[in-house]
């Protein structure tokens, strides 16, 4: 099994806005060269238009094959 967590932030110089992204994932081998990966992504933007959410989320389930 492999657990990863990444955190990235971008900060604008002109309007001091920021975008932050957090990605957590868990990958585990099913058999031989086949693995499954589940990840959860959260993206936050400080400067968005009115009536727009500042936070977005995404969940992904993937099958991986290595050769």
Short mmCIF file of C-alpha atoms in Angstrom, two decimals:
data_model
loop_
_atom_site.label_atom_id
_atom_site.label_comp_id
_atom_site.label_asym_id
_atom_site.label_seq_id
_atom_site.Cartn_x
_atom_site.Cartn_y
_atom_site.Cartn_z
CA UNK A 1 0.00 0.00 0.00
CA UNK A 2 1.09 3.55 -0.69
CA UNK A 3 -0.41 6.72 0.82
CA UNK A 4 0.44 10.14 -0.66
CA UNK A 5 -0.58 13.65 0.25
CA UNK A 6 0.33 16.74 -1.79
CA UNK A 7 -0.35 20.37 -0.93
CA UNK A 8 0.28 23.16 -3.47
CA UNK A 9 -0.37 26.90 -3.22
CA UNK A 10 -0.13 29.60 -5.88
CA UNK A 11 -0.21 33.26 -4.86
CA UNK A 12 -0.84 36.05 -7.36
CA UNK A 13 1.38 39.14 -7.20
CA UNK A 14 -1.04 41.73 -8.60
CA UNK A 15 -4.32 41.06 -6.79
CA UNK A 16 -2.99 38.89 -3.92
CA UNK A 17 -5.34 36.03 -4.78
CA UNK A 18 -4.41 32.44 -4.01
CA UNK A 19 -5.25 28.95 -5.21
CA UNK A 20 -4.59 26.02 -2.88
CA UNK A 21 -4.88 22.38 -3.93
CA UNK A 22 -4.72 19.34 -1.65
CA UNK A 23 -4.61 15.79 -3.05
CA UNK A 24 -4.69 12.66 -0.87
CA UNK A 25 -4.43 9.22 -2.45
CA UNK A 26 -4.24 5.59 -1.41
CA UNK A 27 -2.85 3.00 -3.83
CA UNK A 28 -2.69 -0.74 -3.17
CA UNK A 29 -1.78 -3.78 -5.21
CA UNK A 30 -4.63 -6.14 -6.09
CA UNK A 31 -2.63 -8.84 -7.90
CA UNK A 32 0.80 -8.88 -9.60
CA UNK A 33 0.84 -5.83 -11.91
CA UNK A 34 -2.69 -4.63 -11.14
CA UNK A 35 -3.33 -1.92 -8.53
CA UNK A 36 -6.25 0.24 -7.41
CA UNK A 37 -5.99 3.91 -6.50
CA UNK A 38 -8.49 6.11 -4.68
CA UNK A 39 -7.84 9.84 -4.49
CA UNK A 40 -9.57 12.90 -3.06
CA UNK A 41 -8.79 16.40 -4.34
CA UNK A 42 -9.81 19.72 -2.77
CA UNK A 43 -9.18 22.99 -4.59
CA UNK A 44 -9.73 26.39 -2.94
CA UNK A 45 -9.65 29.75 -4.76
CA UNK A 46 -9.68 32.97 -2.74
CA UNK A 47 -10.76 35.24 -5.62
CA UNK A 48 -13.89 34.02 -7.43
CA UNK A 49 -16.90 35.75 -9.04
CA UNK A 50 -19.98 36.41 -6.91
CA UNK A 51 -22.30 33.43 -6.35
CA UNK A 52 -19.43 30.98 -7.01
CA UNK A 53 -18.10 28.40 -4.58
CA UNK A 54 -14.54 28.93 -3.39
CA UNK A 55 -14.00 25.21 -2.76
CA UNK A 56 -14.29 22.33 -5.24
CA UNK A 57 -13.82 18.63 -4.52
CA UNK A 58 -13.20 15.61 -6.71
CA UNK A 59 -13.07 11.89 -5.85
CA UNK A 60 -11.40 9.46 -8.25
CA UNK A 61 -11.16 5.66 -8.33
CA UNK A 62 -8.65 4.18 -10.81
CA UNK A 63 -7.30 0.81 -11.82
CA UNK A 64 -3.57 0.83 -12.65
CA UNK A 65 -1.62 -1.72 -14.67
CA UNK A 66 2.18 -1.65 -14.75
CA UNK A 67 4.31 -3.35 -17.39
#
